[in-house]
Short mmCIF file of C-alpha atoms in Angstrom, two decimals:
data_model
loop_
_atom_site.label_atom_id
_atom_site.label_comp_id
_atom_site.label_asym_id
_atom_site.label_seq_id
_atom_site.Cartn_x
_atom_site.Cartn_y
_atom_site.Cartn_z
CA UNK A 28 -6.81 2.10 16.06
CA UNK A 29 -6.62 0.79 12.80
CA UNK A 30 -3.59 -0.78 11.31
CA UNK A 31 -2.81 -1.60 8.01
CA UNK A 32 0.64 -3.20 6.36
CA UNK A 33 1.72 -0.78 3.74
CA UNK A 34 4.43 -1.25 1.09
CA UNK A 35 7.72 -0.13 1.29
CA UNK A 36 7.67 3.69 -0.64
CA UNK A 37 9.21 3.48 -4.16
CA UNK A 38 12.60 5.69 -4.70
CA UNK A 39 11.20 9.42 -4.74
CA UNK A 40 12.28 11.27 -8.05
CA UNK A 41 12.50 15.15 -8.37
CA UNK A 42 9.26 16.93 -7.44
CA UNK A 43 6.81 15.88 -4.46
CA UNK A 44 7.42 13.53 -1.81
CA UNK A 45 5.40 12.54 1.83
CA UNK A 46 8.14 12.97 3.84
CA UNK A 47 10.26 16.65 4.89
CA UNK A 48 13.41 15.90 3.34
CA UNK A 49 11.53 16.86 -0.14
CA UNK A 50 10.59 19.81 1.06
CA UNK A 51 14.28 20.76 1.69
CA UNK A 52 15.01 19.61 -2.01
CA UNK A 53 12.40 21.36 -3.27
CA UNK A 54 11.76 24.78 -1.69
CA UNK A 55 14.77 26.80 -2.45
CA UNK A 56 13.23 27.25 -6.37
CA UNK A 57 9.32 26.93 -5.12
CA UNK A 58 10.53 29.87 -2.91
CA UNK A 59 12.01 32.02 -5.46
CA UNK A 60 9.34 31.48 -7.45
CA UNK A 61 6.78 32.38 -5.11
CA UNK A 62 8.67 35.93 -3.73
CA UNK A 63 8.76 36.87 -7.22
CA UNK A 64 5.19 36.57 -8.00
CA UNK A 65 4.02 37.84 -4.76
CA UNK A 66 6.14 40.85 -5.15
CA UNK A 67 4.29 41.84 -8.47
CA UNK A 68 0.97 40.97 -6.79
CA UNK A 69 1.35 42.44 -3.43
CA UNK A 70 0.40 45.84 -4.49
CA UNK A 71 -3.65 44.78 -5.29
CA UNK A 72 -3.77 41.64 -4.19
CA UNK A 73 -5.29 42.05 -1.19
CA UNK A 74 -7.72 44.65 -2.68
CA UNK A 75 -8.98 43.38 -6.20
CA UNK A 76 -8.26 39.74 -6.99
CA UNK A 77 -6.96 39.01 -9.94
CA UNK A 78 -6.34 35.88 -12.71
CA UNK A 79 -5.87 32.22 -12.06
CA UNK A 80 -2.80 31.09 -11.32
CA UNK A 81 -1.34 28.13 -13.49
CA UNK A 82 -1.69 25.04 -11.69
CA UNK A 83 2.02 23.37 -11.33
CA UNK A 84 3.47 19.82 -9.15
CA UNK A 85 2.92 20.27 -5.65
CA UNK A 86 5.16 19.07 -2.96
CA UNK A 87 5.10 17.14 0.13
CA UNK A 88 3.59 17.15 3.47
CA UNK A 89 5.38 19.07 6.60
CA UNK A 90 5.38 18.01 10.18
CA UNK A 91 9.20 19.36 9.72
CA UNK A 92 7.93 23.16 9.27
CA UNK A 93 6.06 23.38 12.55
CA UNK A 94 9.09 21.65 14.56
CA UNK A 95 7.10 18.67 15.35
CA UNK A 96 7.14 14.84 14.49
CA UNK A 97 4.92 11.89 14.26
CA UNK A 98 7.09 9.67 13.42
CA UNK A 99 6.52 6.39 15.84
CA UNK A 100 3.19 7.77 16.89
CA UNK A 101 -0.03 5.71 15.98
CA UNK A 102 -2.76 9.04 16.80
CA UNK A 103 -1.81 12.54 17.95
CA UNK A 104 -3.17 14.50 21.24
CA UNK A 105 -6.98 15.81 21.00
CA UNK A 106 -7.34 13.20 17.69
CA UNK A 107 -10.16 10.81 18.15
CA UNK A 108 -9.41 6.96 17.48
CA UNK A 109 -10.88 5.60 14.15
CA UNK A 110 -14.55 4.06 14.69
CA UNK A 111 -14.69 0.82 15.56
CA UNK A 112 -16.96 0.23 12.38
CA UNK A 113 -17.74 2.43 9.06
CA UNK A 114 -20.16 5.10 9.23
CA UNK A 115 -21.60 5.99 5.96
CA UNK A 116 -20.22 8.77 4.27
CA UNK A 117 -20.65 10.35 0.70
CA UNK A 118 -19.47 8.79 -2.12
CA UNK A 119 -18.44 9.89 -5.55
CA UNK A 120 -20.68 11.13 -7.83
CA UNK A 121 -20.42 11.79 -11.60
CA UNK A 122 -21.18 15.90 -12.51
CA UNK A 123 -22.83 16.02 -15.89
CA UNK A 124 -21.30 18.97 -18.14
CA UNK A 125 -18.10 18.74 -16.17
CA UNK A 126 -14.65 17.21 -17.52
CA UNK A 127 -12.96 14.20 -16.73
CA UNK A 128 -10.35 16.35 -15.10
CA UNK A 129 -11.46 19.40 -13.20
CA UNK A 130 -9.81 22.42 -12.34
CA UNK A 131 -12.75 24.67 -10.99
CA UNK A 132 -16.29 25.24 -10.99
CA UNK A 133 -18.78 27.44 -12.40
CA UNK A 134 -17.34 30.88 -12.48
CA UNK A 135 -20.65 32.27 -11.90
CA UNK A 136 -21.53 31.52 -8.44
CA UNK A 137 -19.80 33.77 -5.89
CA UNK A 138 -17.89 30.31 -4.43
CA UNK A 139 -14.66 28.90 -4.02
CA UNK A 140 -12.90 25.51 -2.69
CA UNK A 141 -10.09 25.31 -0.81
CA UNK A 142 -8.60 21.80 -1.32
CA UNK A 143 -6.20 20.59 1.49
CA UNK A 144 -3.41 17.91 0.70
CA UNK A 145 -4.49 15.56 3.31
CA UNK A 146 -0.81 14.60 5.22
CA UNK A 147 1.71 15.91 7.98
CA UNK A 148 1.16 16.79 11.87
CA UNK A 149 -3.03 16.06 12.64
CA UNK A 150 -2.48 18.46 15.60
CA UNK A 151 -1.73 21.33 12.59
CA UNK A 152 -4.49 20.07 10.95
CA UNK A 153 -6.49 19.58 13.47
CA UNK A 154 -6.04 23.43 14.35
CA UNK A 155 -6.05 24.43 10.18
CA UNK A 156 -10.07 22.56 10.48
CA UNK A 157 -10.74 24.61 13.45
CA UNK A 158 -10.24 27.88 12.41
CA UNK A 159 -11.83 27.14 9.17
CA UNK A 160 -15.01 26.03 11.10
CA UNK A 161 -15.10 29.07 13.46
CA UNK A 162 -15.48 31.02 10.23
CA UNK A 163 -17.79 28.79 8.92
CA UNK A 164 -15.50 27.68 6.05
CA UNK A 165 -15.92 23.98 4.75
CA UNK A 166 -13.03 22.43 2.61
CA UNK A 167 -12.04 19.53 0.66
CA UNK A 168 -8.96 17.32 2.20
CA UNK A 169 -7.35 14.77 -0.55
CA UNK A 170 -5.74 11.84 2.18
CA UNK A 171 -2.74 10.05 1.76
CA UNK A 172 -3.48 6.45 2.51
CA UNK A 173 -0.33 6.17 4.95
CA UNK A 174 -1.80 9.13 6.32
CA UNK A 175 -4.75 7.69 7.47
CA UNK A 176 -2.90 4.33 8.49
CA UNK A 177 -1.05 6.71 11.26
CA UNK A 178 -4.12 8.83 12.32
CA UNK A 179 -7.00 6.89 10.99
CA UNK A 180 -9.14 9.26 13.66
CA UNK A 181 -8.74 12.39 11.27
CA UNK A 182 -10.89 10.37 8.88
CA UNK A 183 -13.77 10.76 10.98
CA UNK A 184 -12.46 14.26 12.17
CA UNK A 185 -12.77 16.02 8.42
CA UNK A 186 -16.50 14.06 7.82
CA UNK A 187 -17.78 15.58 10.92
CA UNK A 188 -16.78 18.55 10.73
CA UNK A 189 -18.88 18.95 7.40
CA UNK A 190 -16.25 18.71 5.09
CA UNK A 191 -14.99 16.64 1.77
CA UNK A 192 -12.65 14.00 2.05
CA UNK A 193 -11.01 12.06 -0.56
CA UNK A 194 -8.43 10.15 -2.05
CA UNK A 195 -4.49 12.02 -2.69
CA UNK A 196 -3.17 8.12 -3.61
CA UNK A 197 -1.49 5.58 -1.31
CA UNK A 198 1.92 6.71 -0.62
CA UNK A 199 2.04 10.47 -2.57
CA UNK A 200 4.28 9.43 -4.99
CA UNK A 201 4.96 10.19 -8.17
CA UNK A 202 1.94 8.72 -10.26
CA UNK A 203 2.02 9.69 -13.71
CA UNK A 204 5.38 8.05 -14.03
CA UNK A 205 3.73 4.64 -12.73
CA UNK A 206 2.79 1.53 -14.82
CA UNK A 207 -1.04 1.32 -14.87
CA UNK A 208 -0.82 -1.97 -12.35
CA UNK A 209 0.86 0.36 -10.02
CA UNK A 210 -0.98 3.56 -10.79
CA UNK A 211 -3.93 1.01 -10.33
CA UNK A 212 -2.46 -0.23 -6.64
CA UNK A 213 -2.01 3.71 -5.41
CA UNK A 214 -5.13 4.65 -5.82
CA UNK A 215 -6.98 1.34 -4.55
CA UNK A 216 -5.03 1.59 -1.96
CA UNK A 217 -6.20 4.62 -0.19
CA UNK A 218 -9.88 4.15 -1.86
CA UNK A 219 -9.44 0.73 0.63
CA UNK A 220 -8.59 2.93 3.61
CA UNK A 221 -11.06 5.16 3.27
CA UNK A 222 -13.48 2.58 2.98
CA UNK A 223 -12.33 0.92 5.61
CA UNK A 224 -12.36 4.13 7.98
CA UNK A 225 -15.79 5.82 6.50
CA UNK A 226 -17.52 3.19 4.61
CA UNK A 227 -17.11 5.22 1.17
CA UNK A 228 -13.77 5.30 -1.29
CA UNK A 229 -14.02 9.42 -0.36
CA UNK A 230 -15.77 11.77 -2.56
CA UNK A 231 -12.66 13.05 -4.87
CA UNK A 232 -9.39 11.55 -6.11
CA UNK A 233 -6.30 13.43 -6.59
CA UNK A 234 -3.24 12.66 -8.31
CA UNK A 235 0.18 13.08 -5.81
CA UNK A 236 3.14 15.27 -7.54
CA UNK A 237 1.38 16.50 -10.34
CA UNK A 238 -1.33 18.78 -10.95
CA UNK A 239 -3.11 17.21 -13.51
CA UNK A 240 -3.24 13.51 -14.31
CA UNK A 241 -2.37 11.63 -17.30
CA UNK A 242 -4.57 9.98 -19.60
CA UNK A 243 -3.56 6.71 -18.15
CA UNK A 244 -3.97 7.87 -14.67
CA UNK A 245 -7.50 9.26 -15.41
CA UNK A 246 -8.79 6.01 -16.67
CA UNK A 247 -7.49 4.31 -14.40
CA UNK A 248 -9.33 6.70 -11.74
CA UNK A 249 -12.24 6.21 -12.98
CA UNK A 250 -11.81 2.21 -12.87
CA UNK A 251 -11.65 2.57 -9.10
CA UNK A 252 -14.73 4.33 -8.68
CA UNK A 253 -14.02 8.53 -9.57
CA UNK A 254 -15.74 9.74 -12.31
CA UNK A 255 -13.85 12.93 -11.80
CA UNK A 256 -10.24 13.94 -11.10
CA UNK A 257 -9.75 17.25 -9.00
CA UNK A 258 -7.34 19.81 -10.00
CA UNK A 259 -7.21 23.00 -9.17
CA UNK A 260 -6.44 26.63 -10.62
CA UNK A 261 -4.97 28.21 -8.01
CA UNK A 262 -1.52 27.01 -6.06
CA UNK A 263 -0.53 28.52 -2.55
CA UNK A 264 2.69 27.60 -3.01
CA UNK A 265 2.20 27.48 0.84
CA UNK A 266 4.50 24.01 1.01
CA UNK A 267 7.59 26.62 0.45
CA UNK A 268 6.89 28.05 3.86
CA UNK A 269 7.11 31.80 2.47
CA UNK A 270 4.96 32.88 5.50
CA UNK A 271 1.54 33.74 6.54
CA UNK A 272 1.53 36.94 4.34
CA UNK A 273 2.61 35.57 1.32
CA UNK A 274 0.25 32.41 1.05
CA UNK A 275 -2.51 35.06 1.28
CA UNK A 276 -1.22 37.41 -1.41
CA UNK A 277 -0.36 34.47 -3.34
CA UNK A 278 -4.18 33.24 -3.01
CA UNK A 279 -5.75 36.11 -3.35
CA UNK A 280 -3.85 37.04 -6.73
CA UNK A 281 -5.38 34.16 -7.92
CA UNK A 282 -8.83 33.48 -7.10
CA UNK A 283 -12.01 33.96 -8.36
CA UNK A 284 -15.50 32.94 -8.27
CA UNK A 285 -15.14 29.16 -8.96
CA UNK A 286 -11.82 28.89 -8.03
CA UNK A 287 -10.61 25.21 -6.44
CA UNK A 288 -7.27 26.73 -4.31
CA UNK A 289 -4.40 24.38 -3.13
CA UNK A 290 -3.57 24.16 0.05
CA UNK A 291 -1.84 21.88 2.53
CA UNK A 292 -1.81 20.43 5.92
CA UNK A 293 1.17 20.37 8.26
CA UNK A 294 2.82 23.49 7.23
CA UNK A 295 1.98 26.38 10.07
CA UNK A 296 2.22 29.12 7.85
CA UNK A 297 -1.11 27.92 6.25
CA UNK A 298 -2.83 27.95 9.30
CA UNK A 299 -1.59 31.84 10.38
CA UNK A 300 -2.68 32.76 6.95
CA UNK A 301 -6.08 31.38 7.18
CA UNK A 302 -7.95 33.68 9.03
CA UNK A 303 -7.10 36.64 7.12
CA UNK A 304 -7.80 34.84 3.97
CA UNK A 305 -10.90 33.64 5.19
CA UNK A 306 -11.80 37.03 6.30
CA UNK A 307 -10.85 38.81 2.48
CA UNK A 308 -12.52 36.01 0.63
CA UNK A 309 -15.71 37.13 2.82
CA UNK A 310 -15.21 40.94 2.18
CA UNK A 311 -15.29 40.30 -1.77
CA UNK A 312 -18.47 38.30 -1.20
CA UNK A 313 -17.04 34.52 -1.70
CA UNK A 314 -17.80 31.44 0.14
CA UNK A 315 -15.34 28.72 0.69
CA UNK A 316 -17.27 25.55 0.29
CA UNK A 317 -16.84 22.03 -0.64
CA UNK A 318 -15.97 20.76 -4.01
CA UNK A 319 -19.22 19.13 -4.15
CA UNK A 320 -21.28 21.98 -3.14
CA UNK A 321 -19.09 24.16 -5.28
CA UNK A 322 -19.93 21.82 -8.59
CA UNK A 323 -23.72 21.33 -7.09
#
């Protein structure tokens, strides 16, 4: 097991947080927001797809939705232990023709990403990866860093299971309202992690509690090694805990061919509405892939 002194977390503002008391804060308007829009979508969603969905904050992890806790623990049940030593995995790689910032790919491929906020209970996750796999779905996981300093065996757990990891910041705080030194410190400090667990900074970065990152926070990005940040254009809203039905209405209003979905770990009503999203994305002829095979 790997472990590795982290800083004391900064205040936590108003939108998304790493711990379940944000989600508390937060969900009550998330919520609203969400039964509203699935309501107008549930009549076709589930048949005929529709437009993106704007891309807004997202929230925070949740080992509080599925009644469990990690708090205390260094690795969870069935989770390997970190390898003693880095295996090589991918590292970033610059995509000519695509923005700084990007919010999906190529809109003409039938092919779709769905990007997993990388924090919460690794036995949900660990289930979330397996049902993905058993339909032969690959994904994209953006790690916290303190993440990975509790269960640095899901590092290895996401690479071999043929799937993206990357970078969702140290500590999941709020980033754009950071000085660049400290914008600068977030993002090192999970690139370190990851480099210390897989022997690559992780293919993608992601800014925490926004979608999109500043200016500063792009530059800065790319200073650490990402020519690209990931985005996405379609939320979940799963971290609201709606339920299984809604995430999938809510997806499947939104995607299209090209589409990077948000998703998280640690909430179980993302893994119950997996399978049948899985299974709907298949019957209108898209594949969920990587980010990188999706841009390749």
């Amino acid at each position: 097991m790997v472990r590795v002194t982290t800083p004391a977390p900064l205040p936590q503002p108003d939108s998304e947080p790493d711990s379940a008391t944000v989600v508390v804060r937060a969900a009550p308007n998330r919520r609203s927001a969400l039964r509203a829009g699935a309501g107008l979508a549930a009549a076709g969603a589930l048949a005929t797809g529709g437009s993106a969905t704007g891309a807004g904050a997202h929230p925070a992890s949740a080992s509080r939705a599925t009644g469990t806790s990690h708090a205390g623990s260094s690795r969870a049940p069935g989770i390997p232990h970190a390898p003693s030593s880095p295996v090589s995995a991918p590292a970033p790689r610059a995509f000519p023709g695509q923005p700084a910032q990007i919010t999906h790919g190529p809109r003409t491929r039938p092919r779709v990403a769905l990007s997993f906020h990388g924090q919460g209970d690794p036995a949900v996750a660990e289930k979330l990866l397996g049902e993905a796999e058993s339909a032969g779905a690959r994904v994209t996981v953006l790690a916290v860093g303190t993440w990975l300093d509790e269960h640095p065996g899901m590092a290895r757990r996401i690479l071999d299971g043929g799937h993206d990891l990357g970078n969702h910041t140290l500590r999941h705080i709020d980033i754009n309202a950071m000085s660049e030194p400290d914008a600068y410190a977030e993002i090192l400090g999970c690139a370190d992690r990851l480099r210390r667990l897989t022997g690559s900074i992780g293919t993608w970065f992601r800014p925490s509690r926004t979608s999109r990152a500043s200016p500063l926070v792009e530059r800065v990005a790319r200073r650490v090694g990402y020519p690209h940040v990931l985005s996405y254009d379609v939320d979940s809203l799963d971290f609201t805990s709606p339920g299984a039905p809604a995430v999938t209405r809510q997806v499947l209003g939104g995607v299209r061919p090209g589409s990077v979905v948000s998703l998280h770990f640690g909430y179980a009503d993302t893994v119950a509405a997996l399978p049948a999203l899985l299974h709907e994305l298949d019957r209108r002829g898209l594949r969920a892939v990587t980010t990188t095979e999706l841009l390749s």
